[in-house]
Coordinates of C-alpha atoms and ligand atoms in Angstrom, one line a residue:
M128 CA 17.7 18.2 -1.5
R129 CA 16.3 14.8 -0.4
S130 CA 13.7 13.3 -2.6
V131 CA 11.4 10.9 -0.8
L132 CA 8.9 8.3 -2.1
I133 CA 6.2 7.2 0.4
T134 CA 4.2 4.2 -0.9
G135 CA 0.8 3.6 0.7
G136 CA 0.7 7.2 1.7
A137 CA -3.1 7.3 1.5
G138 CA -3.5 4.6 4.1
F139 CA -3.7 4.9 7.8
I140 CA -0.1 5.0 8.8
G141 CA 0.9 6.5 5.4
Q142 CA -1.3 9.6 5.9
N143 CA 0.1 10.2 9.4
L144 CA 3.7 9.7 8.1
V145 CA 3.1 12.2 5.2
H146 CA 1.9 14.8 7.6
A147 CA 4.7 14.1 10.1
W148 CA 7.4 14.2 7.4
R149 CA 6.1 17.4 5.8
A150 CA 6.0 19.1 9.3
G151 CA 9.4 17.8 10.3
Q152 CA 11.4 18.1 7.1
P153 CA 9.8 21.0 5.2
I154 CA 12.3 21.1 2.3
D155 CA 12.3 17.4 1.3
R156 CA 10.5 16.6 -1.9
L157 CA 7.7 14.2 -1.1
V158 CA 6.1 11.9 -3.7
V159 CA 3.2 9.7 -2.5
V160 CA 2.2 6.7 -4.6
D161 CA -0.9 4.8 -3.7
A162 CA -3.2 2.4 -5.6
M163 CA -6.3 3.9 -3.8
T164 CA -7.7 0.5 -2.7
Y165 CA -10.7 0.3 -0.4
A166 CA -8.4 1.2 2.5
A167 CA -7.2 4.5 1.1
N168 CA -8.5 8.1 1.6
V169 CA -6.8 11.2 0.3
R170 CA -9.0 13.8 2.1
S171 CA -6.4 14.7 4.6
L172 CA -3.8 15.0 1.9
E173 CA -5.8 17.3 -0.4
P174 CA -4.5 20.6 1.1
L175 CA -0.9 19.3 0.7
I176 CA -1.7 18.2 -2.9
A177 CA -3.4 21.6 -3.7
D178 CA -0.5 23.7 -2.5
R179 CA 2.0 21.4 -4.1
S180 CA 3.6 20.4 -0.7
I181 CA 3.5 16.9 -2.0
L182 CA 3.0 15.2 -5.3
F183 CA 0.4 12.5 -5.3
V184 CA 0.5 9.7 -7.9
K185 CA -2.4 7.1 -8.1
G186 CA -0.5 4.0 -9.0
D187 CA 0.2 0.4 -8.2
I188 CA 3.6 -0.7 -6.8
K189 CA 3.3 -3.8 -9.0
D190 CA 3.5 -1.6 -12.1
A191 CA 7.2 -2.0 -12.9
A192 CA 7.1 0.6 -15.7
L193 CA 5.5 3.2 -13.4
M194 CA 7.9 2.5 -10.6
R195 CA 10.9 2.8 -13.0
R196 CA 9.5 6.1 -14.4
L197 CA 9.0 7.6 -10.9
F198 CA 12.5 6.8 -9.9
E199 CA 13.9 8.3 -13.1
E200 CA 11.8 11.5 -12.8
H201 CA 12.2 12.1 -9.1
E202 CA 15.7 10.7 -8.4
F203 CA 14.5 9.4 -5.0
T204 CA 17.1 9.4 -2.2
H205 CA 14.7 7.8 0.3
V206 CA 11.9 5.3 0.1
A207 CA 9.4 4.6 2.9
H208 CA 7.5 1.6 1.8
L209 CA 4.2 1.2 3.5
A210 CA 1.9 0.1 0.7
A211 CA 0.3 -3.3 1.6
E212 CA -2.9 -5.2 2.1
S213 CA -3.0 -5.0 5.8
H214 CA -6.1 -6.7 7.3
V215 CA -5.7 -10.2 8.7
D216 CA -9.4 -11.2 8.4
R217 CA -9.4 -10.2 4.7
S218 CA -6.3 -12.3 4.2
I219 CA -8.1 -15.3 5.6
A220 CA -11.2 -14.7 3.4
D221 CA -9.1 -14.0 0.2
P222 CA -5.3 -14.2 0.4
E223 CA -4.4 -13.6 -3.2
A224 CA -4.2 -9.8 -3.1
F225 CA -1.8 -10.1 -0.1
L226 CA 0.6 -12.2 -2.1
Q227 CA 0.3 -9.9 -5.1
T228 CA 0.8 -6.6 -3.3
N229 CA 2.9 -7.5 -0.3
V230 CA 5.3 -9.9 -2.0
L231 CA 5.3 -9.1 -5.8
G232 CA 4.7 -5.4 -5.2
T233 CA 7.6 -5.2 -2.7
F234 CA 9.8 -7.1 -5.2
T235 CA 8.9 -4.7 -8.0
L236 CA 9.7 -1.8 -5.8
L237 CA 13.0 -3.3 -4.6
R238 CA 14.0 -3.9 -8.2
A239 CA 13.2 -0.4 -9.4
A240 CA 15.1 1.1 -6.5
L241 CA 18.2 -1.1 -7.1
D242 CA 18.2 -0.4 -10.8
A243 CA 17.8 3.3 -10.4
W244 CA 20.4 3.7 -7.6
R245 CA 22.9 1.4 -9.3
S246 CA 22.7 3.3 -12.6
A247 CA 22.9 6.7 -10.9
G248 CA 25.8 5.4 -8.7
T249 CA 23.9 6.5 -5.6
L250 CA 23.6 3.2 -3.7
D251 CA 25.7 4.6 -0.9
Q252 CA 23.7 7.7 -0.3
S253 CA 20.2 6.1 -0.5
R254 CA 17.9 4.5 2.0
F255 CA 15.0 2.1 1.6
L256 CA 12.8 1.6 4.7
H257 CA 10.5 -1.4 4.6
V258 CA 7.7 -1.1 7.1
S259 CA 6.7 -4.5 8.5
T260 CA 4.8 -6.1 11.4
D261 CA 5.4 -8.0 14.6
E262 CA 3.0 -10.6 13.2
V263 CA 5.9 -12.2 11.3
Y264 CA 7.2 -13.6 14.6
G265 CA 4.0 -15.5 15.3
S266 CA 2.3 -15.7 18.6
L267 CA 3.4 -15.5 22.3
Q268 CA 2.1 -17.1 25.4
L269 CA 1.5 -14.7 28.4
T270 CA 4.7 -15.6 30.1
D271 CA 7.0 -15.6 27.0
P272 CA 9.6 -12.8 26.6
A273 CA 8.6 -10.1 24.1
F274 CA 9.7 -10.4 20.4
S275 CA 13.2 -9.2 19.7
E276 CA 14.9 -8.7 16.4
A277 CA 16.4 -12.2 16.8
S278 CA 13.0 -13.9 17.3
P279 CA 12.4 -16.6 14.7
Y280 CA 9.9 -16.0 11.9
R281 CA 6.7 -18.0 12.5
P282 CA 3.8 -16.3 10.6
N283 CA 0.4 -17.7 11.2
S284 CA -2.0 -15.9 8.8
P285 CA -1.7 -15.4 5.1
Y286 CA -1.2 -11.7 5.8
A287 CA 1.7 -12.4 8.2
A288 CA 3.2 -14.9 5.8
S289 CA 3.1 -12.4 3.0
K290 CA 4.8 -9.7 5.2
A291 CA 7.4 -12.3 6.3
A292 CA 8.1 -13.1 2.6
S293 CA 8.5 -9.4 1.8
D294 CA 10.9 -9.0 4.8
H295 CA 13.0 -11.9 3.5
L296 CA 13.1 -10.4 0.0
V297 CA 14.3 -7.1 1.5
R298 CA 17.0 -8.9 3.5
A299 CA 18.1 -10.8 0.3
Y300 CA 18.4 -7.5 -1.6
V301 CA 20.7 -6.2 1.2
E302 CA 22.8 -9.3 1.3
T303 CA 23.0 -10.0 -2.4
Y304 CA 22.9 -6.6 -4.0
R305 CA 23.9 -4.3 -1.2
L306 CA 20.6 -2.4 -1.4
P307 CA 20.7 0.1 1.4
A308 CA 17.5 -1.1 3.1
L309 CA 16.3 -1.2 6.7
I310 CA 13.3 -3.0 8.2
T311 CA 11.0 -2.1 11.0
N312 CA 8.6 -4.6 12.6
C313 CA 6.0 -2.8 14.7
S314 CA 3.1 -3.7 16.9
N315 CA -0.6 -2.7 16.5
N316 CA -1.0 0.9 15.6
Y317 CA -4.0 3.0 16.6
G318 CA -4.9 6.7 16.1
S319 CA -6.5 9.0 13.5
Y320 CA -7.4 7.8 10.0
Q321 CA -7.4 4.1 10.9
H322 CA -9.7 2.2 8.6
P323 CA -13.0 1.2 10.4
E324 CA -12.3 -2.5 9.7
K325 CA -9.7 -2.6 12.5
L326 CA -10.5 -3.4 16.1
I327 CA -10.5 0.1 17.8
P328 CA -12.3 2.1 15.1
L329 CA -14.7 -0.8 14.5
M330 CA -15.7 -0.9 18.1
I331 CA -16.0 2.9 18.4
I332 CA -18.2 3.2 15.3
H333 CA -20.4 0.1 16.2
A334 CA -21.0 1.5 19.7
L335 CA -22.0 4.9 18.2
E336 CA -24.5 3.2 15.9
G337 CA -25.8 0.9 18.6
Q338 CA -24.5 -2.2 16.8
S339 CA -23.0 -5.3 18.6
L340 CA -19.3 -5.2 19.5
P341 CA -18.0 -8.5 18.2
I342 CA -15.0 -9.7 20.3
Y343 CA -13.4 -12.8 18.8
G344 CA -13.3 -15.8 21.1
D345 CA -13.0 -15.0 24.8
G346 CA -11.2 -11.7 24.2
S347 CA -8.1 -12.7 26.1
N348 CA -5.8 -12.0 23.1
V349 CA -3.2 -9.4 23.8
R350 CA -1.8 -6.7 21.6
D351 CA 0.9 -4.1 22.3
W352 CA -0.8 -0.8 21.3
L353 CA 1.4 1.7 19.5
H354 CA 0.1 5.2 18.9
V355 CA 0.6 6.1 15.2
S356 CA 2.4 9.4 16.0
D357 CA 5.0 7.5 18.1
H358 CA 5.3 5.0 15.2
C359 CA 5.9 7.7 12.6
A360 CA 8.5 9.4 14.8
A361 CA 10.3 6.0 15.1
L362 CA 10.1 5.4 11.3
M363 CA 11.7 8.8 10.7
A364 CA 14.5 8.1 13.3
V365 CA 15.2 4.7 11.6
I366 CA 15.3 6.0 8.0
E367 CA 17.5 8.9 9.1
R368 CA 19.9 7.3 11.6
G369 CA 19.3 3.5 11.5
R370 CA 22.1 1.2 10.3
V371 CA 21.6 -0.1 6.8
G372 CA 20.8 -3.9 6.8
E373 CA 19.4 -3.8 10.3
T374 CA 15.9 -4.5 11.6
Y375 CA 14.4 -2.4 14.4
N376 CA 11.3 -3.5 16.4
V377 CA 8.9 -0.7 17.4
G378 CA 6.4 -1.3 20.2
G379 CA 4.1 0.9 22.3
G380 CA 4.9 -0.7 25.7
N381 CA 1.1 -0.9 26.1
E382 CA 0.0 -4.5 26.3
R383 CA -3.8 -4.9 26.7
N384 CA -6.2 -7.8 26.1
N385 CA -9.1 -7.2 23.7
R386 CA -11.7 -7.4 26.4
D387 CA -10.0 -4.6 28.3
V388 CA -9.5 -2.5 25.1
V389 CA -13.2 -2.8 24.2
G390 CA -14.3 -2.1 27.8
L391 CA -12.1 1.1 27.9
I392 CA -13.7 2.3 24.6
C393 CA -17.1 1.8 26.1
D394 CA -16.3 3.6 29.3
T395 CA -14.7 6.5 27.3
L396 CA -17.8 6.8 25.1
D397 CA -20.1 6.7 28.2
R398 CA -18.2 9.5 29.8
A399 CA -18.1 11.6 26.5
F400 CA -21.9 11.3 26.2
A401 CA -22.4 12.2 29.9
A402 CA -20.3 15.4 29.3
D403 CA -21.8 16.5 26.0
A404 CA -25.6 16.5 25.5
N405 CA -25.1 17.0 21.7
L406 CA -23.8 13.5 21.3
A407 CA -27.1 11.9 22.2
S408 CA -28.8 13.8 19.3
R409 CA -26.1 13.0 16.9
F410 CA -25.9 9.3 17.8
P411 CA -29.4 8.3 19.2
A412 CA -28.8 4.6 18.7
C413 CA -25.8 4.5 21.1
P414 CA -26.8 3.1 24.5
A415 CA -25.0 6.0 26.1
A416 CA -27.5 8.4 24.5
S417 CA -30.1 7.1 26.9
G418 CA -27.8 6.9 29.9
N419 CA -26.9 3.2 29.5
S420 CA -23.4 1.8 29.1
C421 CA -22.0 0.8 25.7
R422 CA -20.8 -2.3 27.4
A423 CA -24.3 -3.8 26.9
L424 CA -23.4 -4.2 23.2
I425 CA -20.4 -6.5 23.9
N426 CA -20.8 -9.8 22.2
F427 CA -18.2 -12.7 22.2
V428 CA -18.3 -14.4 18.8
T429 CA -16.7 -17.2 16.8
D430 CA -12.9 -16.8 16.9
R431 CA -10.6 -15.9 14.0
P432 CA -8.9 -19.0 12.7
G433 CA -5.2 -19.2 13.6
H434 CA -5.8 -16.2 16.0
D435 CA -2.4 -15.2 17.5
H436 CA -2.7 -15.1 21.2
R437 CA -0.3 -12.3 22.1
Y438 CA 2.1 -9.9 20.5
A439 CA 4.7 -8.0 22.6
I440 CA 7.7 -6.0 21.4
D441 CA 11.1 -5.7 23.0
A442 CA 12.1 -2.2 21.6
R443 CA 15.5 -1.9 23.4
K444 CA 17.5 -1.9 20.2
L445 CA 15.6 1.2 18.9
A446 CA 16.1 2.9 22.2
G447 CA 19.7 1.9 22.7
E448 CA 20.9 2.7 19.1
L449 CA 18.7 5.6 18.1
G450 CA 17.6 7.0 21.5
Y451 CA 13.9 6.7 20.5
R452 CA 11.2 5.5 23.0
C453 CA 7.6 5.5 22.2
S454 CA 5.9 7.5 24.9
I455 CA 2.1 7.9 24.3
D456 CA 0.3 6.3 27.2
F457 CA -2.5 4.0 26.0
D458 CA -5.3 5.5 28.1
A459 CA -4.5 9.0 26.9
G460 CA -4.0 7.9 23.3
L461 CA -7.2 6.0 23.3
G462 CA -9.1 9.0 24.7
Q463 CA -7.7 11.2 21.9
T464 CA -8.6 8.5 19.3
V465 CA -12.2 8.2 20.5
Q466 CA -12.5 12.0 20.3
W467 CA -11.0 12.0 16.8
Y468 CA -13.7 9.6 15.6
L469 CA -16.4 11.7 17.3
D470 CA -15.1 14.7 15.5
H471 CA -14.7 13.1 12.1
E472 CA -18.0 11.4 11.5
D473 CA -18.0 12.5 7.8
W474 CA -14.7 10.7 7.3
W475 CA -15.8 7.4 8.7
R476 CA -19.2 7.6 7.1
E477 CA -17.4 7.9 3.7
M478 CA -15.1 4.9 4.6
T479 CA -18.1 2.7 5.7
S480 CA -20.3 3.4 2.7
G481 CA -20.6 1.2 -0.4
A482 CA -18.6 -2.1 -0.5
Y483 CA -17.6 -1.9 3.2
K484 CA -21.1 -3.2 4.1
D485 CA -20.4 -6.3 2.0
W486 CA -17.3 -6.9 4.0
I487 CA -19.1 -6.6 7.3
D488 CA -21.7 -9.2 6.1
K489 CA -18.9 -11.5 4.8
N490 CA -16.7 -11.3 8.0
Y491 CA -19.4 -11.1 10.7
G492 CA -22.5 -12.8 9.1
F493 CA -21.3 -16.3 9.9
R494 CA -20.0 -15.6 13.4
I495 CA -22.3 -16.8 16.3
A496 CA -22.3 -15.8 19.9
V497 CA -19.9 -18.0 22.0
Ligands
LIG1018 P1 -3.7 0.5 5.3 O1 -4.4 -0.8 4.8 O2 -4.5 1.5 6.1 O3 -3.1 1.3 4.1 C1 -2.4 0.6 3.1 C2 -2.3 1.5 1.9 O4 -1.6 0.9 0.8 C3 -3.7 1.9 1.3 O5 -3.7 3.3 1.1 C4 -3.7 1.2 0.0 O6 -4.5 1.9 -1.0 C5 -2.3 1.1 -0.4 N1 -2.0 0.0 -1.3 C6 -2.5 -1.3 -1.2 N2 -2.0 -2.0 -2.3 C7 -1.3 -1.2 -3.0 C8 -0.6 -1.4 -4.2 N3 -0.5 -2.5 -4.9 N4 0.1 -0.3 -4.8 C9 0.1 0.9 -4.1 N5 -0.6 1.1 -3.0 C10 -1.3 0.1 -2.5 O7 -2.4 0.0 6.1 P2 -1.7 0.6 7.4 O8 -2.3 0.2 8.6 O9 -1.5 2.1 7.1 O10 -0.3 -0.1 7.3 C11 0.8 0.4 6.5 C12 2.0 -0.5 6.6 O11 2.3 -0.8 7.9 C13 1.7 -1.9 6.0 O12 2.8 -2.3 5.3 C14 1.4 -2.8 7.2 O13 1.7 -4.1 6.9 C15 2.3 -2.2 8.2 N6 1.9 -2.4 9.6 C16 0.7 -1.9 10.0 C17 0.3 -2.1 11.4 C18 -1.0 -1.5 11.9 O14 -1.3 -1.8 13.1 N7 -1.8 -0.8 11.1 C19 1.1 -2.7 12.2 C20 2.3 -3.3 11.7 C21 2.7 -3.0 10.4
LIG1019 O1 -14.1 -7.4 15.0 C1 -13.0 -7.7 15.6 N1 -13.0 -8.4 16.8 C2 -11.9 -8.7 17.4 O2 -12.0 -9.3 18.5 C3 -11.7 -7.4 15.0 C4 -11.6 -6.7 13.7 C5 -10.6 -7.8 15.7 N2 -10.6 -8.4 16.9 C6 -9.4 -8.8 17.6 C7 -8.4 -9.6 16.7 C8 -7.1 -9.2 17.3 O3 -6.8 -10.0 18.5 O4 -8.7 -7.6 17.9 C9 -7.3 -7.7 17.8 C10 -6.8 -6.7 16.8 O5 -7.4 -7.0 15.5 P1 -7.0 -6.2 14.2 O6 -7.4 -4.8 14.5 O7 -7.6 -6.9 13.1 O8 -5.4 -6.2 14.2 P2 -4.4 -7.5 14.2 O9 -5.0 -8.7 13.6 O10 -3.8 -7.6 15.5 O11 -3.3 -6.9 13.1 C11 -2.9 -5.5 13.2 O12 -1.7 -5.4 13.8 C12 -0.6 -5.8 13.0 C13 -2.9 -4.8 11.8 O13 -4.2 -5.0 11.2 C14 -1.9 -5.4 10.9 O14 -1.8 -4.7 9.7 C15 -0.6 -5.2 11.6 O15 0.5 -5.8 10.9

């Protein structure tokens, strides 16, 4: 039987991966460790915890004794490492936690895995998947070719630098100690359970509440949108069948600039309100509740410092070696995502209560219309 550790399993991609793994591999033992930072939520995992389909451990990956104990108790054969501080704007406001978790936390986990697998003599049968980002490669101009696995590392934000450092550590553990690790670098994910601080949920929720939609700069920055279900399927393909020591880029093949993404969210909400009269009574402050377009809320504001212009992924290695291609079309995926936020108001109200309001003041209070 395989015994799997998923770190960061109460975060956005982590929750989706836990559900996908449980559905796809019902007999694997799944242990989720998560420090339950502001970004975490276990509501969706509660049924799996209650019926013992997964074991949930609230814990910090920087806690070396805990990591060692978990490896001893559960004899993990596979690790999917997703725990991280993940929001670029927070890394600009306060980088330290990014260094602590993304660099030192990854190091602590690598050391625990190596020690456990060496002493059990199972290095050859184990797999450590490190989930990273395309941001390590820096920024592209519109005419540049997409990032490949051979693109040089040029991180521009403290977040990207901390993820780059963690990728280098993983590589060093492969080369120096023969740790059986693999790395994925993916583009921007979207879908259910994404924290409201990120572009797509932020714009959906602000529009529903009749608040301004703050697009940084002129909104020409381009991201390659990857549906989280496609990403999770790619992660499972890489951990199962990828070659140890290799890096695989994962992209959605959906490049869009931020202006277009926000416009599409507005149009999707306008149509949803026109089709369902109940939405107007649930969200009376939304312009669509009175027959106007959510586009009226769009506001171009002070740019993010060091804002990467464009990310794009060349995912031919993943397709060629593992036969996996991400396939969810952005317009359809965005429509499902908007619907998910309409259907899960309790979830996002919980995520936006308390300290989240302080973050909104800190990150948006100083931005002026441009
Ligand atoms: P997220 O912020 O939604 O979730 C991160 C999770 O990690 C949270 O549940 C948090 O509580 C947990 N965590 C943070 N510090 C921890 C610690 N010290 N110990 C244990 N748990 C801790 O992030 P996400 O969007 O789900 O991203 C998951 C991974 O994928 C990250 O490594 C991120 O860098 C990477 N990634 C994300 C995207 C994206 O678009 N979301 C794109 C590329 C790569
Ligand atoms: O209020 C906003 N206004 C705005 O214009 C926010 C929050 C974002 N933006 C812009 C900045 C980016 O160009 O939207 C784009 C997407 O922003 P984020 O959702 O913050 O994502 P990004 O900075 O691109 O990073 C994401 O993708 C790579 C994830 O947060 C990272 O964890 C991942 O590694």
